[in-house]
Tab-separated table of C-alpha atoms in Angstrom:
chain	number	residue	atom	x	y	z
U	14	MET	CA	19.795	2.928	9.271
U	15	ALA	CA	22.082	5.869	8.549
U	16	ARG	CA	24.113	3.765	6.142
U	17	PHE	CA	21.309	3.301	3.654
U	18	ARG	CA	19.006	5.879	2.131
U	19	LEU	CA	17.359	3.498	-0.346
U	20	PHE	CA	15.764	0.084	0.159
U	21	ALA	CA	14.310	-2.537	-2.177
U	22	GLY	CA	12.219	-5.672	-1.763
U	23	SER	CA	12.669	-8.734	-3.953
U	24	GLU	CA	10.358	-11.362	-5.370
U	25	LYS	CA	11.880	-13.992	-3.036
U	26	GLY	CA	11.431	-12.080	0.219
U	27	THR	CA	14.789	-10.334	0.648
U	28	VAL	CA	14.947	-6.695	1.774
U	29	LYS	CA	18.044	-4.961	0.456
U	30	GLY	CA	19.763	-1.806	1.653
U	31	ILE	CA	21.295	0.013	-1.300
U	32	ASN	CA	24.381	2.222	-1.239
U	33	LEU	CA	24.189	4.492	-4.289
U	34	ASP	CA	27.695	5.922	-3.861
U	35	SER	CA	29.426	2.554	-4.171
U	36	GLN	CA	26.582	1.058	-6.253
U	37	SER	CA	26.364	-1.936	-3.924
U	38	PHE	CA	23.755	-3.510	-1.641
U	39	SER	CA	23.397	-5.608	1.508
U	40	ASN	CA	20.717	-8.151	2.426
U	41	LEU	CA	19.127	-6.842	5.616
U	42	ASN	CA	17.118	-9.959	6.529
U	43	GLY	CA	19.463	-12.615	5.232
U	44	ILE	CA	19.133	-14.536	1.982
U	45	ALA	CA	15.557	-15.595	1.261
U	46	LEU	CA	14.712	-18.027	-1.549
U	47	ASP	CA	10.995	-18.554	-1.004
U	48	TRP	CA	8.709	-17.355	-3.779
U	49	SER	CA	5.699	-17.404	-1.443
U	50	LYS	CA	7.349	-14.771	0.771
U	51	GLY	CA	7.903	-12.142	-1.894
U	52	VAL	CA	7.922	-8.548	-0.644
U	53	VAL	CA	4.739	-6.716	-1.706
U	54	ALA	CA	4.867	-3.696	0.630
U	55	LEU	CA	7.662	-1.470	1.948
U	56	ASP	CA	7.047	1.548	4.163
U	57	PHE	CA	8.442	3.237	7.242
U	58	GLU	CA	6.793	2.381	10.535
U	59	SER	CA	6.898	6.015	11.666
U	60	GLU	CA	8.158	9.414	10.559
U	61	THR	CA	11.461	8.814	12.353
U	62	GLU	CA	12.351	6.260	9.616
U	63	LYS	CA	14.106	3.989	12.112
U	64	LYS	CA	12.184	0.799	11.275
U	65	ILE	CA	10.811	-0.535	7.999
U	66	LEU	CA	7.313	-1.942	7.666
U	67	VAL	CA	7.504	-5.072	5.491
U	68	GLY	CA	4.588	-7.007	4.002
U	69	THR	CA	5.103	-10.363	2.277
U	70	ALA	CA	2.856	-12.280	-0.099
U	71	ASP	CA	2.068	-14.998	2.448
U	72	GLY	CA	0.241	-12.421	4.605
U	73	ILE	CA	2.877	-11.567	7.215
U	74	VAL	CA	3.307	-7.894	8.125
U	75	GLY	CA	6.115	-6.917	10.486
U	76	THR	CA	8.938	-4.504	11.229
U	77	LEU	CA	12.565	-4.758	10.195
U	78	SER	CA	15.512	-3.039	11.839
U	79	CYS	CA	18.768	-2.798	9.928
U	80	ASP	CA	20.798	-3.327	13.103
U	81	GLU	CA	19.077	-6.594	14.057
U	82	GLY	CA	18.331	-7.941	10.571
U	83	VAL	CA	15.259	-9.851	11.793
U	84	LEU	CA	11.659	-9.401	10.683
U	85	HIS	CA	9.439	-9.142	13.771
U	86	GLU	CA	5.995	-10.450	12.878
U	87	LYS	CA	3.117	-8.272	14.065
U	88	VAL	CA	0.138	-9.298	11.902
U	89	ARG	CA	-0.773	-12.441	9.971
U	90	ALA	CA	-3.389	-11.222	7.513
U	91	VAL	CA	-3.797	-14.559	5.713
U	92	PRO	CA	-5.090	-17.549	7.732
U	93	ASP	CA	-2.958	-20.674	7.689
U	94	GLY	CA	-3.675	-22.979	4.778
U	95	GLU	CA	-5.494	-20.375	2.700
U	96	GLN	CA	-4.346	-19.866	-0.901
U	97	ILE	CA	-4.635	-16.085	-0.681
U	98	ARG	CA	-1.979	-13.468	-1.320
U	99	LEU	CA	-1.362	-10.174	0.420
U	100	LEU	CA	-1.467	-7.301	-2.077
U	101	ALA	CA	-0.555	-4.262	0.018
U	102	ALA	CA	-0.168	-2.950	3.554
U	103	ALA	CA	0.079	0.607	4.857
U	104	LYS	CA	0.305	2.114	8.329
U	105	LEU	CA	-1.087	5.406	9.654
U	106	ASP	CA	-0.349	6.284	13.284
U	107	SER	CA	-1.554	3.239	15.244
U	108	THR	CA	-3.705	1.836	12.426
U	109	LEU	CA	-2.604	-0.764	9.881
U	110	VAL	CA	-4.585	-1.477	6.706
U	111	THR	CA	-4.058	-4.687	4.743
U	112	CYS	CA	-5.538	-5.809	1.435
U	113	LEU	CA	-5.826	-9.351	0.052
U	114	ASP	CA	-6.343	-10.453	-3.541
U	115	ASN	CA	-9.755	-11.925	-2.673
U	116	GLY	CA	-10.991	-8.397	-1.881
U	117	CYS	CA	-10.730	-8.506	1.930
U	118	LEU	CA	-9.832	-5.059	3.276
U	119	SER	CA	-8.829	-5.215	6.964
U	120	CYS	CA	-8.067	-2.608	9.613
U	121	TRP	CA	-5.732	-3.548	12.510
U	122	LYS	CA	-4.760	-1.824	15.724
U	123	TRP	CA	-0.957	-1.641	15.797
U	124	ASN	CA	0.518	-2.591	19.166
U	125	GLU	CA	4.101	-3.006	20.262
U	126	ARG	CA	3.924	-6.802	20.312
U	127	GLU	CA	1.186	-7.771	17.836
U	128	GLY	CA	-1.731	-6.386	15.854
U	129	GLU	CA	-5.379	-6.665	16.759
U	130	LEU	CA	-8.098	-6.936	14.104
U	131	VAL	CA	-10.589	-4.078	14.397
U	132	CYS	CA	-12.807	-4.423	11.325
U	133	GLU	CA	-12.827	-5.807	7.803
U	134	GLN	CA	-14.828	-5.234	4.656
U	135	SER	CA	-15.043	-6.680	1.165
U	136	ALA	CA	-13.750	-4.309	-1.505
U	137	GLY	CA	-14.899	-6.566	-4.359
U	138	SER	CA	-13.458	-9.627	-6.024
U	139	GLN	CA	-10.283	-9.787	-8.133
U	140	LEU	CA	-8.584	-6.926	-6.348
U	141	SER	CA	-5.226	-5.838	-7.807
U	142	CYS	CA	-3.940	-2.800	-5.878
U	143	MET	CA	-4.370	-0.552	-2.847
U	144	ARG	CA	-2.754	2.748	-1.898
U	145	MET	CA	-3.068	4.982	1.153
U	146	HIS	CA	-3.487	8.773	1.138
U	147	ARG	CA	-2.340	9.873	4.598
U	148	PRO	CA	-3.486	13.547	4.565
U	149	SER	CA	-7.137	12.532	4.078
U	150	ARG	CA	-6.796	9.255	6.057
U	151	THR	CA	-8.185	7.225	3.167
U	152	VAL	CA	-7.192	4.225	1.036
U	153	ALA	CA	-8.066	3.590	-2.614
U	154	THR	CA	-8.631	0.126	-4.115
U	155	GLY	CA	-9.253	-1.313	-7.568
U	156	GLY	CA	-8.814	-4.407	-9.694
U	157	GLN	CA	-10.073	-6.502	-12.591
U	158	SER	CA	-13.725	-5.635	-13.259
U	159	ASN	CA	-13.509	-3.808	-9.929
U	160	VAL	CA	-13.899	-0.038	-10.226
U	161	LEU	CA	-11.958	2.446	-8.139
U	162	LYS	CA	-13.204	2.881	-4.561
U	163	LEU	CA	-12.146	5.235	-1.778
U	164	TRP	CA	-12.402	4.134	1.864
U	165	ASN	CA	-12.048	5.848	5.213
U	166	VAL	CA	-9.302	4.183	7.243
U	167	GLU	CA	-11.205	4.513	10.514
U	168	ARG	CA	-14.544	3.248	9.141
U	169	LEU	CA	-14.793	0.594	6.444
U	170	ASP	CA	-18.568	0.126	6.476
U	171	LYS	CA	-19.052	1.696	3.033
U	172	PRO	CA	-16.846	3.474	0.488
U	173	LEU	CA	-16.625	7.254	0.504
U	174	PHE	CA	-16.434	7.245	-3.290
U	175	SER	CA	-17.126	4.618	-5.929
U	176	ALA	CA	-16.125	5.399	-9.496
U	177	LYS	CA	-18.302	4.851	-12.527
U	178	ASN	CA	-17.026	3.306	-15.731
U	179	VAL	CA	-16.700	5.403	-18.865
U	180	ARG	CA	-19.494	5.367	-21.405
U	181	HIS	CA	-19.891	2.480	-23.832
U	182	ASP	CA	-17.762	2.427	-26.957
U	183	THR	CA	-18.928	3.077	-30.517
U	184	LEU	CA	-20.306	-0.489	-30.731
U	185	ASP	CA	-22.301	0.141	-27.534
U	186	LEU	CA	-20.158	-2.382	-25.644
U	187	GLN	CA	-18.958	-1.972	-22.085
U	188	VAL	CA	-15.342	-0.815	-21.761
U	189	PRO	CA	-13.370	-3.313	-19.626
U	190	VAL	CA	-11.923	-2.150	-16.290
U	191	TRP	CA	-8.690	-3.345	-14.673
U	192	VAL	CA	-7.009	-0.924	-12.260
U	193	ARG	CA	-3.328	-1.824	-11.700
U	194	SER	CA	-1.780	1.284	-10.122
U	195	ILE	CA	-2.978	4.288	-8.109
U	196	ALA	CA	-1.491	7.720	-7.342
U	197	PHE	CA	-2.717	10.853	-5.569
U	198	PRO	CA	-2.127	14.325	-7.005
U	199	ALA	CA	-2.166	17.105	-4.408
U	200	SER	CA	-5.574	18.655	-3.781
U	201	GLY	CA	-7.001	21.070	-1.270
U	202	GLY	CA	-10.302	19.321	-0.487
U	203	ASP	CA	-11.251	16.702	2.070
U	204	LEU	CA	-11.317	13.988	-0.598
U	205	PRO	CA	-8.234	13.585	-2.795
U	206	LEU	CA	-7.819	13.568	-6.546
U	207	ILE	CA	-7.051	10.046	-7.731
U	208	ALA	CA	-5.070	8.925	-10.781
U	209	THR	CA	-5.138	5.321	-11.990
U	210	GLY	CA	-3.227	3.242	-14.515
U	211	THR	CA	-4.902	0.223	-16.096
U	212	THR	CA	-3.984	-3.024	-17.765
U	213	TYR	CA	-5.481	-1.612	-20.970
U	214	HIS	CA	-2.810	1.179	-20.984
U	215	GLN	CA	-5.254	3.887	-19.873
U	216	ILE	CA	-4.544	6.726	-17.465
U	217	ARG	CA	-7.562	8.218	-15.753
U	218	MET	CA	-7.985	11.074	-13.288
U	219	TYR	CA	-10.944	11.139	-10.886
U	220	ASP	CA	-12.270	14.102	-8.940
U	221	SER	CA	-14.594	12.690	-6.289
U	222	ARG	CA	-15.997	16.177	-5.594
U	223	ALA	CA	-17.141	16.697	-9.192
U	224	GLN	CA	-18.362	13.426	-10.700
U	225	ARG	CA	-18.007	9.662	-10.582
U	226	ARG	CA	-16.654	9.290	-14.113
U	227	PRO	CA	-13.037	10.290	-14.826
U	228	VAL	CA	-12.383	13.958	-15.584
U	229	LEU	CA	-9.300	12.997	-17.621
U	230	ASP	CA	-8.909	9.865	-19.732
U	231	PHE	CA	-6.137	9.076	-22.237
U	232	GLU	CA	-3.951	6.164	-23.366
U	233	TRP	CA	-0.188	5.649	-23.308
U	234	GLY	CA	1.613	2.915	-25.200
U	235	GLU	CA	0.193	-0.506	-25.930
U	236	HIS	CA	1.098	-2.496	-22.813
U	237	PRO	CA	-0.275	-2.717	-19.245
U	238	ILE	CA	0.687	0.129	-16.928
U	239	MET	CA	2.218	-1.388	-13.789
U	240	ALA	CA	3.494	1.700	-11.957
U	241	LEU	CA	2.301	5.298	-11.633
U	242	ASP	CA	3.321	8.355	-9.622
U	243	VAL	CA	2.731	12.107	-9.727
U	244	THR	CA	5.512	14.702	-9.932
U	245	PRO	CA	5.893	17.046	-6.934
U	246	ASP	CA	4.538	20.012	-8.917
U	247	ASN	CA	1.433	17.958	-9.938
U	248	ASN	CA	2.027	18.820	-13.602
U	249	GLY	CA	3.210	15.398	-14.744
U	250	PHE	CA	2.707	11.639	-14.453
U	251	ILE	CA	5.557	9.138	-14.190
U	252	VAL	CA	4.267	5.954	-15.834
U	253	ALA	CA	5.868	2.564	-16.499
U	254	ASN	CA	4.648	-0.626	-18.142
U	255	THR	CA	5.385	-4.339	-18.493
U	256	ILE	CA	8.074	-4.050	-21.207
U	257	GLY	CA	10.279	-1.554	-19.361
U	258	ASP	CA	9.015	1.679	-20.918
U	259	MET	CA	9.034	4.599	-18.494
U	260	ALA	CA	7.918	8.101	-19.421
U	261	LEU	CA	6.975	11.547	-18.180
U	262	LEU	CA	3.533	12.701	-19.352
U	263	ASP	CA	1.828	16.057	-19.091
U	264	ALA	CA	-0.922	15.673	-16.483
U	265	ARG	CA	-3.101	18.312	-18.137
U	266	THR	CA	-3.017	17.147	-21.756
U	267	GLY	CA	-1.653	13.605	-21.628
U	268	LYS	CA	1.123	14.425	-24.121
U	269	LEU	CA	4.492	12.720	-23.915
U	270	ILE	CA	7.257	14.939	-22.515
U	271	GLY	CA	10.097	12.409	-22.579
U	272	ASN	CA	11.251	8.861	-21.850
U	273	TYR	CA	13.449	7.461	-19.088
U	274	LYS	CA	15.779	4.882	-20.608
U	275	GLY	CA	17.653	1.901	-19.212
U	276	ALA	CA	15.082	-0.696	-18.105
U	277	ASN	CA	14.821	-4.054	-19.867
U	278	GLY	CA	12.057	-5.687	-17.835
U	279	SER	CA	8.698	-4.997	-16.297
U	280	ILE	CA	8.871	-1.985	-13.961
U	281	ARG	CA	6.977	-2.683	-10.746
U	282	GLN	CA	7.228	0.626	-8.878
U	283	VAL	CA	8.244	4.224	-9.505
U	284	MET	CA	8.467	6.977	-6.905
U	285	CYS	CA	9.414	10.642	-6.947
U	286	HIS	CA	11.754	11.645	-4.151
U	287	ALA	CA	10.437	13.977	-1.472
U	288	SER	CA	13.311	16.472	-1.435
U	289	GLN	CA	15.236	16.036	-4.689
U	290	PRO	CA	14.218	16.111	-8.386
U	291	VAL	CA	14.934	12.405	-8.924
U	292	VAL	CA	12.802	9.360	-9.790
U	293	VAL	CA	13.527	5.908	-8.341
U	294	SER	CA	12.324	2.758	-10.098
U	295	CYS	CA	12.649	-1.003	-9.612
U	296	SER	CA	12.345	-3.575	-12.345
U	297	LEU	CA	12.227	-7.315	-12.881
U	298	ASP	CA	15.568	-7.032	-14.711
U	299	ARG	CA	17.132	-6.955	-11.205
U	300	HIS	CA	18.146	-3.286	-11.282
U	301	ILE	CA	17.322	-0.236	-9.174
U	302	ARG	CA	17.616	2.996	-11.150
U	303	VAL	CA	17.687	6.662	-10.218
U	304	HIS	CA	16.873	9.193	-12.972
U	305	HIS	CA	16.868	12.963	-12.951
U	306	LEU	CA	13.264	14.121	-13.041
U	307	GLN	CA	13.640	16.951	-15.585
U	308	THR	CA	16.627	15.915	-17.698
U	309	ARG	CA	15.666	12.196	-17.557
U	310	ARG	CA	19.345	11.245	-17.383
U	311	LEU	CA	20.291	8.008	-15.639
U	312	LEU	CA	22.177	9.000	-12.464
U	313	ARG	CA	22.608	5.649	-10.710
U	314	GLU	CA	22.021	1.983	-11.547
U	315	VAL	CA	22.511	-0.831	-9.034
U	316	TYR	CA	22.311	-4.557	-9.768
U	317	VAL	CA	20.598	-6.360	-6.841
U	318	LYS	CA	20.773	-9.998	-8.102
U	319	GLN	CA	17.055	-10.664	-7.535
U	320	ARG	CA	13.938	-9.418	-9.255
U	321	ALA	CA	12.882	-6.238	-7.458
U	322	THR	CA	9.199	-5.640	-6.735
U	323	SER	CA	9.161	-2.617	-4.392
U	324	VAL	CA	11.353	0.327	-3.452
U	325	LEU	CA	11.522	2.765	-0.534
U	326	ALA	CA	13.611	5.942	-0.079
U	327	THR	CA	14.305	8.028	2.991
U	328	SER	CA	13.803	11.794	3.110
U	329	GLU	CA	17.574	12.328	2.939
U	330	ASP	CA	19.262	13.313	-0.318
U	331	LEU	CA	20.012	10.369	-2.588
U	332	VAL	CA	22.428	12.163	-4.945
U	333	ALA	CA	24.878	14.980	-4.282
U	334	ASP	CA	23.530	18.439	-5.099
U	335	SER	CA	26.654	19.213	-7.152
U	336	GLU	CA	25.818	16.379	-9.555
U	337	LEU	CA	22.225	17.563	-9.908
U	338	GLN	CA	23.445	21.096	-10.638
U	339	ARG	CA	25.729	19.719	-13.354
U	340	LYS	CA	22.847	17.921	-15.031
U	341	ARG	CA	20.633	20.992	-14.721
U	342	HIS	CA	23.329	23.190	-16.340
U	343	ARG	CA	23.522	20.925	-19.389
U	344	VAL	CA	19.798	21.171	-19.924
U	345	ALA	CA	19.865	24.968	-19.571
U	346	SER	CA	22.511	25.188	-22.298
U	347	GLN	CA	20.209	23.541	-24.832
U	348	SER	CA	18.361	25.818	-27.230
U	349	SER	CA	14.757	26.786	-26.653
U	350	ASP	CA	13.806	25.166	-29.953
U	351	ALA	CA	14.876	21.767	-28.626
U	352	SER	CA	12.810	22.189	-25.490
U	353	ASP	CA	9.747	23.204	-27.525
U	354	GLY	CA	10.114	20.140	-29.685
U	355	ASP	CA	10.420	17.968	-26.594
U	356	LEU	CA	7.047	19.144	-25.353
U	357	ASP	CA	5.500	18.101	-28.659
U	358	GLY	CA	6.506	14.528	-27.993
U	359	SER	CA	10.106	14.206	-29.260
U	360	ASP	CA	12.692	12.688	-26.928
U	361	ASN	CA	15.658	15.069	-26.912
U	362	ASP	CA	17.839	13.002	-24.678
U	363	ALA	CA	21.005	14.754	-23.550
U	364	ASP	CA	23.113	11.598	-23.912
U	365	ILE	CA	22.324	11.258	-27.624
U	366	THR	CA	23.000	14.956	-28.233
U	367	ASP	CA	26.399	14.801	-26.525
U	368	ASP	CA	27.446	11.733	-28.532
U	369	ILE	CA	26.538	13.385	-31.838
U	370	TRP	CA	28.558	16.514	-31.129
U	371	ASP	CA	31.544	14.555	-29.755
U	372	ASN	CA	31.782	12.343	-32.844
U	373	MET	CA	31.325	15.175	-35.340
U	374	ALA	CA	34.505	16.326	-37.159
U	375	PRO	CA	35.587	20.018	-36.932
U	376	ALA	CA	34.679	22.306	-39.844
U	377	GLU	CA	38.322	22.934	-40.852
U	378	GLU	CA	39.048	19.209	-41.027
U	379	ALA	CA	35.922	18.586	-43.088
U	380	ASP	CA	36.908	21.311	-45.611
U	381	SER	CA	40.401	19.848	-46.061
U	382	ILE	CA	38.932	16.413	-46.750
U	383	VAL	CA	36.627	17.842	-49.416
U	384	GLN	CA	39.496	19.738	-51.099
U	385	GLN	CA	41.709	16.642	-51.091
U	386	LEU	CA	39.011	14.575	-52.755
U	387	ALA	CA	38.469	17.262	-55.375
U	388	ALA	CA	42.219	17.451	-56.210
U	389	GLU	CA	42.594	13.752	-56.846
U	390	GLU	CA	42.461	12.754	-60.516
U	391	ILE	CA	39.854	10.236	-61.272
U	392	PRO	CA	41.038	7.897	-64.062
U	393	GLU	CA	38.852	7.852	-67.087
U	394	VAL	CA	37.348	4.551	-67.983
U	395	GLU	CA	37.173	3.790	-71.678
U	396	PRO	CA	33.875	2.402	-72.754
U	397	SER	CA	34.139	-1.158	-73.838
U	398	ALA	CA	33.445	-1.948	-77.445
U	399	ALA	CA	30.021	-3.243	-78.100
U	400	PRO	CA	30.017	-6.938	-78.957
U	401	LYS	CA	29.588	-7.718	-82.651
U	402	LYS	CA	26.403	-9.366	-83.614
U	403	LYS	CA	26.743	-12.684	-85.333
U	404	LYS	CA	25.168	-12.871	-88.711
U	405	LYS	CA	22.715	-15.604	-89.088
U	406	ARG	CA	23.469	-17.934	-91.923
U	407	LYS	CA	20.588	-18.582	-94.227
U	408	LYS	CA	19.741	-22.160	-94.749
U	409	LYS	CA	19.836	-23.314	-98.371
U	410	SER	CA	16.741	-24.963	-99.478
U	411	GLY	CA	17.337	-28.298	-101.148
U	412	GLY	CA	16.190	-28.805	-104.754
U	413	SER	CA	13.412	-31.194	-105.511
């Protein structure tokens, strides 16, 4: 496990250990080519980060050790023969929570050999996502025409919080709901703040202690938001959509701070690192990317040969501190005017700025070129003589 600090799951069921220094990867569970076993959940089994909790689309949840390279099945959440997909799985202490696309939310007791079903509840039809908030021991769910709900992990009899849709539009029509991604900003209460991204490119913030409707609602882009995370300082949202756009937004105003470039396909997950100012993302263009959180520069990019659907990072540093200091120094050297303009929505990318200054000619060389052009004699061009007009001959009228 010490070899790899970053892991990725593919659409065909392969779990990959990624080495950012050499920009290479290794298949930890062999080569899988089964679309029905795509990885939908990656997490650590415990805080020691020795084993990886893996959930696949066919309903199998188990543990994976890098030394053995074998997935040990603990729970089969989908009965045999059922055309149901596993959406997410998360573990807290000795409790495992699984979520299926038909809305079945299940709680399992995690044993050493296998899991035991404790309780299950319907979270509504057409479910699309689930995410666990460990400090409050809750999970949040949502989907198509399925509003956000918050559940207690230890008791699934009824939701702790059920959101309410926004008011009708100007035509007095109901605004459609389709929750695709969930994140949890830090909060001091018993119930967490919840941020959601929707298929209709909306970002909404809910405060379950204040009201059921969102306290913050704004739009970003024109395409479905597939991934969402909150910056460690809780002042920004990292959002990504189906065409590969990835951006940093101000969590208080919804304004665009800057874009993260490089992706060419749908981004399926983004995550801010726990100890370093970096953002890790996985995309269907078969790349895992690591960006600097503030400068938004691309630090690492690894090609993994299969379409990546999930990513997981250890608490260890992903990038050397010396490289992060170098990137931070370049940003500090920029003028304050550029930073002010960036907050207004302009993308002052450091790569573009460096290329412009590197390709620009020195002032002395530019002056000599101007003087040389001025000294050259430009030959005068004589105007061409205007063509003579032909006189029309008058026709003689014949005598009678």
